[in-house]
Amino acid sequence: MPLFRSPLRRRARAPERDGAVEVLGVARNLTSATRLLDVLPLLRAEDGVAVSFTVNPGSAFDGGLTEYLAGQRATVLPWREATRRRFDLVVACAINRSMRRLSRPLVVLPHGAGYNRLVSRSTGDVSSSAGLSRRELLYRGRVVPDVIGLSHEEQLGRLAASCPAALPRARVVGDPCFDRMRENLDWRDHFRAPFGAVGGRRLVVLNSTWGPHSLIRRHPDLPLRLVNALPVDEYVVVVVLHPNIWSDDTPFNVSQRLRAARDAGLRVVSPDNGWQAALIAADLVVGDTGSVSFYGAGLERATMLAASGEAELDPGSPMHAFGRTAPRLDPEGDLLAQLRAAERDHRPGELRAVTEDALGLPGESARVLQGVFHELLGDRVQPPAPHPRPTRYPDPSPATGHGPTAFDVVGRVRAGRVELCRYPLDQRRAGARGFLAVTAEEGTWSALAQTAEVAARRQPHGELPPRAWLDRRFADQPWLSVAVAALGERRHLLRLRDGALWEAWVPEDWATPEQVLDPVVLGAAVYLWLIEGQPGGRLPAEGLPLHTGHTRTTVHFRPR
């Protein structure tokens, strides 16, 4: 179900079940809701547990939250009804004093990588981390939660300083979200394909938390500039934005701001699904002092910060230390060179001393949380499993645009092979890197098509037969050097300016995955070969070695 619809509340009643243990999950925003979905599956329906949800009102970022939970096929209770019902256990991943109106016991867990952010409008002071303050945890001098879950024992000292009365209720339970990501690492190859990280492409996860110091607020054009700066055959860029950005700016406005970058090749992760799979699949992470960057470093991905919100962070928190020590990316510098250097110089574990101070009890969170729940529920549920296994993440489905229709291509012929890089054409750039190649979608009437050396049709089953399309393209663009019409994924028909027709193909190789030959890449390679390697219109019958990034292909030709 789409996220962030109208604020209509769906009224539903929890099913009455004889003898069932009734558990309530309480969400204040999308981040806390998704964390609940990491935690509540530890309470299994087959053990007689019935789980319902409610939305704790008052957050500025709760738009569409009821609809999102309903879209998970969950029973969603109005807040008023939830406060009038009695539950055997209540679990929340964000604290607010209004939760005192719910039945007990109440377990509160963090909804990010520990407790780090200073949010004075919630905490009432400028020194306590959100989630650990007196204002949030106490009501009339009494502690609201029965259990305050901490991801690491480091947080015990900060809780003792900010709200000593709550210290006896604290339990170190680890980080269930991070443990679930670690448990899903074996699905890395499976998750890379939906993001386009195939054929040797490196996956860059660009992410931003919310607030004035976040990456997207400090550098709103970085998604577009990053996509335009990276060769399309070597890198793919995915952007992950904090759910509060989607809620505050609205999905329509966020999509509009990212439209140009999406059309240049950016993939956009939904705010409710996919960011964990993106980190698992990632090669590089570029972000700020938000939990996504922190988790990326915890997974030992090459991580760089393009913005740092240290002013918004508890100086004693691991996230603040992360902001001081993580490698930096200069958004105004050479982005490609910086990413290549980051991956080349990356040492796995270089930030482990920082991340381990927030990601406690690695691999043990599910077991510890089941133990906590069982203590509170007693013998009304089955004993906890000795080694509960977190569930697999759903397949990611990032949003994309139509992709580039014009490419700025550079390359050379060296030692009998063609080496080339193609970039999405950045019309804001002063001067081209090399020559221009366009797809059929860049109509012949456009100024770009009129100056292109190469044109290619990527659809094998077009309205015009391949040879007719080639003839038409040269009739409309007589200044072209090469035109290519796809015949399949690895077989194409190409025409030169002198009218010569050639069939090009990549032979099968039983020892490698089935290769794909992009017709734009083919046309660019032939153009480079004809102007540098073999002028006069001759193509090598023995095959032309072609290098694009990490991909090595030999293209064969025969005249037609």
XYZ file of C-alpha atoms in Angstrom:
560
model
C 0.000 0.000 0.000
C 1.417 3.434 -0.837
C 2.903 5.385 2.020
C 1.713 8.791 3.181
C -1.848 8.906 1.962
C -4.468 11.180 3.437
C -4.485 11.326 7.242
C -7.722 9.318 7.531
C -7.501 6.865 10.386
C -8.566 3.287 9.831
C -10.675 2.035 12.705
C -10.189 -1.604 13.500
C -10.803 -3.796 16.487
C -8.319 -6.345 17.703
C -9.617 -9.868 17.250
C -10.829 -11.513 20.439
C -9.057 -14.831 20.954
C -9.616 -17.121 23.897
C -6.369 -17.538 25.780
C -4.322 -15.465 23.329
C -1.548 -13.268 24.642
C -2.316 -9.717 23.463
C 0.702 -7.606 22.453
C 0.553 -4.000 21.283
C 3.200 -2.351 19.089
C 3.300 1.442 19.390
C 4.669 3.582 16.547
C 5.294 7.339 16.550
C 6.886 7.651 13.094
C 7.892 5.437 10.208
C 11.369 4.797 11.590
C 9.968 3.418 14.822
C 7.361 1.398 12.908
C 9.958 -0.353 10.757
C 12.014 -1.097 13.878
C 8.937 -2.698 15.453
C 8.770 -4.971 12.428
C 12.335 -6.073 13.224
C 11.380 -6.880 16.820
C 7.786 -8.111 17.055
C 8.251 -11.213 14.838
C 10.131 -12.609 17.856
C 6.649 -13.054 19.376
C 5.204 -15.816 17.245
C 1.547 -16.356 16.402
C 2.017 -20.126 16.651
C 2.826 -19.621 20.339
C -0.557 -18.003 20.912
C 0.497 -14.377 20.569
C -1.785 -11.850 18.853
C -0.098 -8.576 17.849
C -1.908 -5.291 17.205
C -0.543 -1.834 16.457
C -1.436 1.734 17.263
C -0.028 5.156 16.393
C 1.005 7.345 19.300
C -0.199 10.815 18.221
C 1.773 14.016 18.441
C 4.732 13.434 16.159
C 5.239 15.856 13.274
C 6.243 12.864 11.135
C 3.304 10.465 11.550
C 1.569 11.235 8.236
C 0.364 8.061 6.530
C 1.640 5.868 9.344
C -1.684 4.179 10.008
C -2.017 3.342 6.313
C 1.509 1.942 6.253
C 0.816 -0.389 9.190
C -2.486 -1.426 7.632
C -0.550 -2.195 4.456
C 1.439 -4.752 6.469
C -1.905 -6.547 6.977
C -1.737 -5.638 10.651
C -4.592 -4.836 12.987
C -4.333 -1.091 13.665
C -6.191 0.311 16.657
C -7.049 3.984 17.135
C -5.016 5.491 19.955
C -8.072 6.073 22.140
C -9.113 2.450 21.881
C -5.551 1.270 22.543
C -5.446 3.272 25.787
C -8.709 1.666 26.948
C -7.696 -1.931 26.202
C -5.572 -4.116 28.410
C -2.588 -5.832 26.816
C -0.181 -8.388 28.167
C 2.792 -6.513 26.716
C 3.334 -3.144 25.014
C 6.415 -2.519 22.851
C 7.502 0.873 21.474
C 10.614 1.995 19.617
C 10.309 5.655 20.559
C 9.297 7.066 23.942
C 6.754 9.727 24.805
C 5.231 10.431 28.207
C 1.745 9.979 26.782
C 2.493 6.254 26.625
C 1.809 6.182 30.379
C -1.837 5.866 29.389
C -1.206 2.417 27.941
C -1.383 -0.799 29.939
C 1.757 -2.300 31.407
C 4.354 -3.713 31.037
C 5.847 -1.254 28.541
C 9.150 -2.010 26.792
C 10.853 0.882 24.974
C 13.672 0.303 22.482
C 15.798 2.673 20.359
C 14.728 3.205 16.747
C 18.192 4.020 15.402
C 21.791 3.079 16.098
C 21.515 3.779 19.828
C 20.591 7.110 21.408
C 22.503 10.010 19.893
C 20.498 13.050 18.825
C 19.876 16.189 20.869
C 16.237 17.200 20.287
C 15.399 19.841 22.877
C 11.747 20.085 21.893
C 11.378 16.460 23.026
C 13.902 16.280 25.855
C 13.422 19.771 27.326
C 17.173 20.328 27.632
C 20.223 20.620 25.399
C 22.373 17.918 26.995
C 20.292 14.705 27.019
C 20.039 12.343 24.067
C 16.513 11.834 22.782
C 15.165 8.715 24.468
C 17.292 9.088 27.600
C 15.933 12.340 29.062
C 13.981 12.911 32.273
C 11.222 14.692 30.394
C 10.571 11.664 28.175
C 11.078 8.876 30.723
C 9.407 10.351 33.829
C 5.877 11.455 34.606
C 5.307 13.052 38.006
C 8.536 11.544 39.201
C 7.704 7.975 38.147
C 9.448 6.090 35.366
C 7.048 5.420 32.478
C 8.666 2.356 30.796
C 9.100 -0.924 32.650
C 12.087 -1.814 30.477
C 14.364 0.685 28.711
C 16.285 -1.197 26.059
C 19.827 -0.021 25.360
C 21.877 -1.165 22.402
C 25.183 -0.994 24.298
C 26.302 -0.744 27.922
C 27.976 2.585 27.027
C 24.483 4.120 27.219
C 24.154 3.170 30.895
C 26.496 5.973 31.899
C 24.649 8.574 29.859
C 21.283 7.383 31.205
C 22.623 7.600 34.770
C 23.647 11.196 34.126
C 20.438 12.319 32.421
C 17.791 10.342 34.322
C 19.215 8.333 37.252
C 15.765 7.237 38.417
C 15.377 5.241 35.194
C 18.659 3.342 35.514
C 17.155 0.304 37.333
C 14.776 -0.202 34.399
C 17.586 -0.308 31.796
C 18.530 -3.504 29.960
C 21.257 -3.894 27.369
C 19.564 -5.753 24.496
C 21.867 -5.110 21.506
C 20.693 -3.855 18.126
C 18.099 -6.102 16.445
C 18.223 -4.120 13.194
C 21.988 -4.489 12.811
C 21.841 -8.163 13.740
C 19.170 -8.716 11.110
C 21.364 -7.053 8.487
C 24.301 -9.256 9.481
C 22.072 -12.323 9.266
C 21.067 -11.292 5.724
C 24.627 -10.795 4.431
C 24.460 -14.107 2.531
C 21.772 -12.487 0.337
C 24.197 -9.798 -0.874
C 24.362 -11.043 -4.475
C 20.593 -11.440 -4.573
C 20.050 -7.848 -3.395
C 22.602 -6.300 -5.767
C 20.696 -7.167 -8.950
C 17.576 -5.001 -8.280
C 19.879 -2.019 -7.710
C 21.641 -2.597 -11.041
C 24.972 -3.540 -9.428
C 25.774 -6.168 -12.063
C 28.445 -6.483 -14.722
C 31.169 -5.320 -12.349
C 29.381 -2.106 -11.328
C 30.100 -0.778 -7.847
C 27.114 0.199 -5.732
C 27.257 3.597 -4.013
C 24.637 4.200 -1.306
C 24.107 7.935 -0.841
C 22.075 8.585 2.290
C 20.852 11.472 4.380
C 19.315 11.869 7.794
C 16.928 14.763 8.457
C 17.493 18.226 9.880
C 19.410 21.379 8.917
C 22.838 19.712 9.140
C 21.920 16.686 7.037
C 23.527 15.867 3.708
C 20.424 16.591 1.643
C 19.932 19.999 3.291
C 23.593 20.992 3.023
C 24.138 19.635 -0.496
C 20.752 19.190 -2.209
C 22.306 18.815 -5.670
C 24.771 16.080 -4.660
C 22.599 13.179 -5.943
C 22.571 14.649 -9.469
C 26.212 15.690 -9.416
C 27.304 12.281 -8.149
C 25.391 10.398 -10.852
C 26.807 12.673 -13.543
C 30.355 12.288 -12.193
C 30.500 8.474 -12.315
C 30.896 6.237 -15.394
C 27.601 4.427 -15.922
C 29.318 1.127 -16.714
C 31.338 1.229 -13.487
C 28.997 2.635 -10.826
C 25.358 2.734 -9.851
C 24.080 5.215 -7.243
C 21.210 4.567 -4.834
C 19.829 7.257 -2.535
C 18.309 6.576 0.895
C 16.509 9.476 2.579
C 15.322 9.464 6.183
C 11.553 8.864 6.433
C 11.139 12.229 8.142
C 12.285 13.920 4.917
C 9.557 12.159 2.940
C 6.981 12.995 5.602
C 8.019 16.632 6.029
C 8.583 17.495 2.347
C 5.891 15.097 0.955
C 6.709 12.298 -1.484
C 5.646 14.453 -4.440
C 8.154 17.203 -3.679
C 10.959 14.748 -2.914
C 10.330 12.943 -6.209
C 10.302 16.226 -8.112
C 13.630 17.278 -6.631
C 15.193 13.947 -7.559
C 13.628 13.677 -11.019
C 16.660 14.913 -12.992
C 18.966 12.608 -11.034
C 16.620 9.653 -11.539
C 16.535 10.290 -15.277
C 20.349 10.288 -15.210
C 20.378 6.868 -13.529
C 19.799 7.408 -9.794
C 17.788 4.711 -7.982
C 15.629 5.888 -5.078
C 14.901 3.611 -2.132
C 11.417 3.713 -0.662
C 11.279 5.157 2.873
C 9.589 2.015 4.168
C 11.563 -0.778 2.495
C 14.958 -1.418 0.991
C 17.594 0.630 2.820
C 18.860 -2.384 4.751
C 19.165 -4.401 1.531
C 20.990 -1.448 -0.049
C 23.596 -1.438 2.739
C 24.034 -5.181 2.446
C 24.573 -4.809 -1.304
C 26.741 -1.663 -1.074
C 30.397 -1.224 -1.938
C 30.604 2.408 -0.792
C 28.480 4.506 1.550
C 28.341 8.304 1.377
C 26.275 10.089 3.987
C 26.179 12.059 7.205
C 25.912 11.364 10.928
C 22.720 9.339 10.610
C 22.105 5.710 11.487
C 22.335 4.487 7.877
C 25.931 5.708 7.521
C 26.753 4.316 10.967
C 25.337 0.912 10.062
C 27.246 1.008 6.779
C 30.473 1.506 8.713
C 29.413 -1.274 11.079
C 29.068 -3.588 8.067
C 32.609 -2.468 7.138
C 31.660 -0.797 3.897
C 33.942 1.983 2.664
C 32.158 4.932 4.313
C 32.581 8.671 3.783
C 30.749 11.643 5.280
C 29.739 14.555 3.057
C 28.031 16.377 5.956
C 28.258 16.160 9.715
C 25.630 17.188 12.237
C 27.849 17.080 15.301
C 26.074 20.126 16.723
C 22.885 18.031 16.934
C 24.569 15.061 18.624
C 25.300 14.172 22.225
C 29.063 14.858 22.601
C 29.371 11.651 24.618
C 27.694 9.448 22.012
C 29.409 7.056 19.592
C 27.672 8.864 16.723
C 29.462 12.078 17.680
C 32.779 10.190 17.651
C 31.815 8.730 14.281
C 31.289 12.238 12.914
C 34.774 13.246 14.047
C 36.665 10.184 12.804
C 34.966 8.912 9.631
C 36.674 9.779 6.304
C 35.334 12.863 4.547
C 34.085 13.414 1.024
C 34.468 16.906 -0.393
C 31.196 17.541 -2.275
C 32.892 20.227 -4.370
C 35.918 18.114 -5.275
C 36.525 15.384 -7.850
C 33.853 12.896 -6.795
C 35.046 10.008 -8.953
C 38.638 10.324 -7.775
C 37.529 10.456 -4.135
C 35.361 7.349 -4.424
C 38.114 5.400 -6.148
C 40.602 6.456 -3.476
C 38.153 5.563 -0.690
C 37.682 2.054 -2.006
C 41.385 1.616 -2.730
C 42.459 2.806 0.724
C 39.622 1.219 2.686
C 40.674 -1.017 5.563
C 37.816 -3.167 6.898
C 37.376 -2.514 10.579
C 38.963 0.958 10.557
C 35.877 2.385 12.301
C 35.139 -0.678 14.394
C 36.314 0.961 17.624
C 33.578 3.579 17.149
C 30.740 1.412 15.854
C 31.243 -1.270 18.508
C 30.418 1.347 21.161
C 26.812 1.424 19.919
C 26.251 -1.997 18.336
C 26.482 -4.179 21.408
C 25.869 -7.900 21.884
C 26.508 -8.721 18.199
C 24.376 -11.628 17.039
C 22.643 -11.895 20.405
C 19.914 -9.268 20.271
C 17.088 -11.576 19.167
C 17.899 -14.067 21.917
C 18.160 -11.374 24.607
C 14.933 -9.646 23.525
C 13.037 -12.935 23.480
C 14.301 -13.502 26.998
C 13.070 -10.074 28.116
C 9.640 -10.664 26.576
C 9.413 -14.099 28.155
C 10.269 -12.697 31.583
C 7.393 -10.221 31.262
C 4.876 -12.694 29.827
C 5.840 -15.665 31.954
C 4.516 -19.113 31.202
C 1.700 -17.755 29.008
C 3.987 -18.187 25.989
C 6.387 -20.877 24.887
C 9.961 -20.616 26.202
C 12.196 -18.577 23.905
C 14.050 -20.340 21.113
C 17.721 -20.963 21.970
C 18.945 -19.376 18.735
C 16.143 -17.347 17.112
C 17.003 -16.355 13.557
C 15.996 -12.950 12.167
C 13.850 -13.037 9.053
C 15.029 -12.305 5.524
C 14.409 -8.827 4.099
C 11.947 -8.430 1.231
C 13.374 -7.914 -2.230
C 14.160 -4.223 -2.787
C 12.357 -2.367 -5.557
C 14.000 1.053 -5.966
C 12.304 3.695 -8.077
C 14.080 4.687 -11.277
C 13.712 7.199 -14.078
C 14.001 6.613 -17.808
C 17.807 6.656 -17.639
C 20.222 8.703 -19.753
C 19.421 9.235 -23.434
C 22.670 11.094 -24.169
C 26.172 10.114 -23.103
C 29.469 11.961 -22.918
C 32.009 9.315 -23.999
C 35.769 9.240 -23.589
C 38.081 6.465 -24.624
C 41.138 5.335 -26.521
C 42.531 2.499 -28.574
C 45.493 0.846 -26.905
C 47.316 -2.391 -27.740
C 44.595 -3.443 -30.146
C 41.706 -2.936 -27.734
C 39.165 -0.188 -27.118
C 38.864 1.272 -23.619
C 35.974 3.635 -22.960
C 33.957 5.347 -20.251
C 30.546 6.871 -20.759
C 28.911 9.401 -18.479
C 25.366 10.779 -18.445
C 25.563 14.015 -20.404
C 25.693 16.891 -17.929
C 24.495 19.941 -19.806
C 25.556 22.153 -16.909
C 29.155 21.133 -17.485
C 31.369 23.613 -19.345
C 32.546 21.594 -22.331
C 32.248 17.906 -23.121
C 34.672 15.251 -21.930
C 34.754 13.544 -25.313
C 32.194 12.812 -28.024
C 28.429 12.433 -27.859
C 26.393 9.235 -28.209
C 22.595 9.267 -28.081
C 19.800 6.722 -27.927
C 16.764 6.607 -30.187
C 14.749 8.328 -27.469
C 16.841 11.453 -28.047
C 14.861 12.526 -31.122
C 16.667 13.599 -34.273
C 15.207 17.095 -33.858
C 17.100 17.734 -30.598
C 20.265 19.804 -30.490
C 22.085 16.896 -28.840
C 21.237 14.468 -31.636
C 22.409 16.980 -34.218
C 25.935 16.928 -32.781
C 26.158 13.212 -31.936
C 28.689 10.895 -33.539
C 26.822 7.740 -32.469
C 23.115 6.842 -32.338
C 21.675 3.586 -31.024
C 18.271 1.946 -30.735
C 18.057 -0.343 -27.717
C 14.670 -1.902 -28.538
C 15.066 -4.963 -30.796
C 11.359 -5.026 -31.700
C 10.805 -1.488 -32.900
C 8.185 -0.298 -35.343
C 10.762 -0.060 -38.142
C 12.886 -3.114 -38.972
C 16.510 -2.689 -37.869
C 17.945 -1.906 -41.319
C 15.144 0.516 -42.108
C 15.730 2.309 -38.795
C 19.453 2.648 -39.566
C 18.729 4.089 -43.000
C 16.167 6.495 -41.545
C 18.582 7.661 -38.853
C 21.296 8.465 -41.369
C 18.766 10.212 -43.590
C 17.787 12.398 -40.626
C 21.337 12.735 -39.290
C 23.772 12.516 -42.212
C 26.573 13.767 -39.951
C 26.498 10.573 -37.852
C 29.523 8.287 -37.920
C 27.939 5.094 -36.548
C 24.356 3.936 -35.934
C 23.441 0.709 -34.130
C 20.127 -1.169 -33.991
C 19.756 -3.879 -31.361
C 18.853 -7.382 -32.540
C 18.936 -8.848 -29.033
C 20.883 -8.466 -25.792
C 24.258 -9.384 -27.314
C 23.712 -9.125 -31.075
C 23.291 -5.925 -33.091
C 23.255 -4.485 -36.612
C 25.409 -1.436 -37.226
C 25.843 0.926 -40.135
C 28.709 3.240 -40.924
C 28.524 6.606 -42.655
C 29.609 5.089 -46.000
C 26.585 2.776 -45.922
C 28.453 -0.406 -44.924
C 26.408 -2.795 -42.752
C 27.957 -5.070 -40.145
C 26.540 -7.598 -37.747
C 28.169 -7.521 -34.309
C 27.833 -10.104 -31.580
C 29.400 -11.452 -28.414
C 29.847 -15.247 -28.504
C 28.633 -17.446 -25.681
C 31.097 -18.528 -23.016
C 30.024 -21.432 -20.829
C 32.310 -20.283 -17.983
C 30.837 -16.782 -17.617
C 27.336 -15.388 -17.039
C 25.457 -14.515 -20.204
C 26.951 -11.279 -21.464
C 25.004 -8.197 -22.469
C 26.353 -5.871 -25.159
C 24.913 -2.383 -24.855
C 24.352 -0.951 -28.363
C 25.510 2.500 -27.203
C 28.777 0.993 -25.963
C 29.166 -0.911 -29.242
C 28.630 2.200 -31.358
C 31.073 4.234 -29.270
C 33.714 1.497 -29.446
C 33.398 1.215 -33.240
C 33.662 4.996 -33.591
C 36.852 5.069 -31.503
C 38.304 2.163 -33.469
C 37.619 3.814 -36.815
C 39.150 7.165 -35.883
C 42.126 5.863 -33.894
C 42.698 2.187 -34.515
C 41.802 1.414 -38.121
C 40.712 4.389 -40.201
C 39.004 3.548 -43.466
C 35.970 1.626 -42.250
C 37.526 -1.792 -41.606
C 36.470 -3.748 -38.545
C 38.609 -6.655 -37.253
C 37.213 -10.018 -38.322
C 39.155 -11.688 -35.508
C 37.251 -9.674 -32.898
C 37.623 -6.346 -31.132
C 38.507 -6.456 -27.410
C 36.383 -3.929 -25.539
C 36.998 -2.750 -21.963
C 34.386 -0.796 -19.975
C 35.246 -0.511 -16.315
C 35.681 -4.023 -14.938
C 34.012 -5.677 -17.952
C 36.086 -7.319 -20.676
C 34.296 -8.305 -23.874
C 35.407 -9.349 -27.340
C 33.021 -8.237 -30.071
C 32.969 -10.117 -33.396
C 31.883 -8.682 -36.747
C 30.815 -9.872 -40.164
C 29.720 -7.741 -43.111
C 26.080 -7.760 -44.193
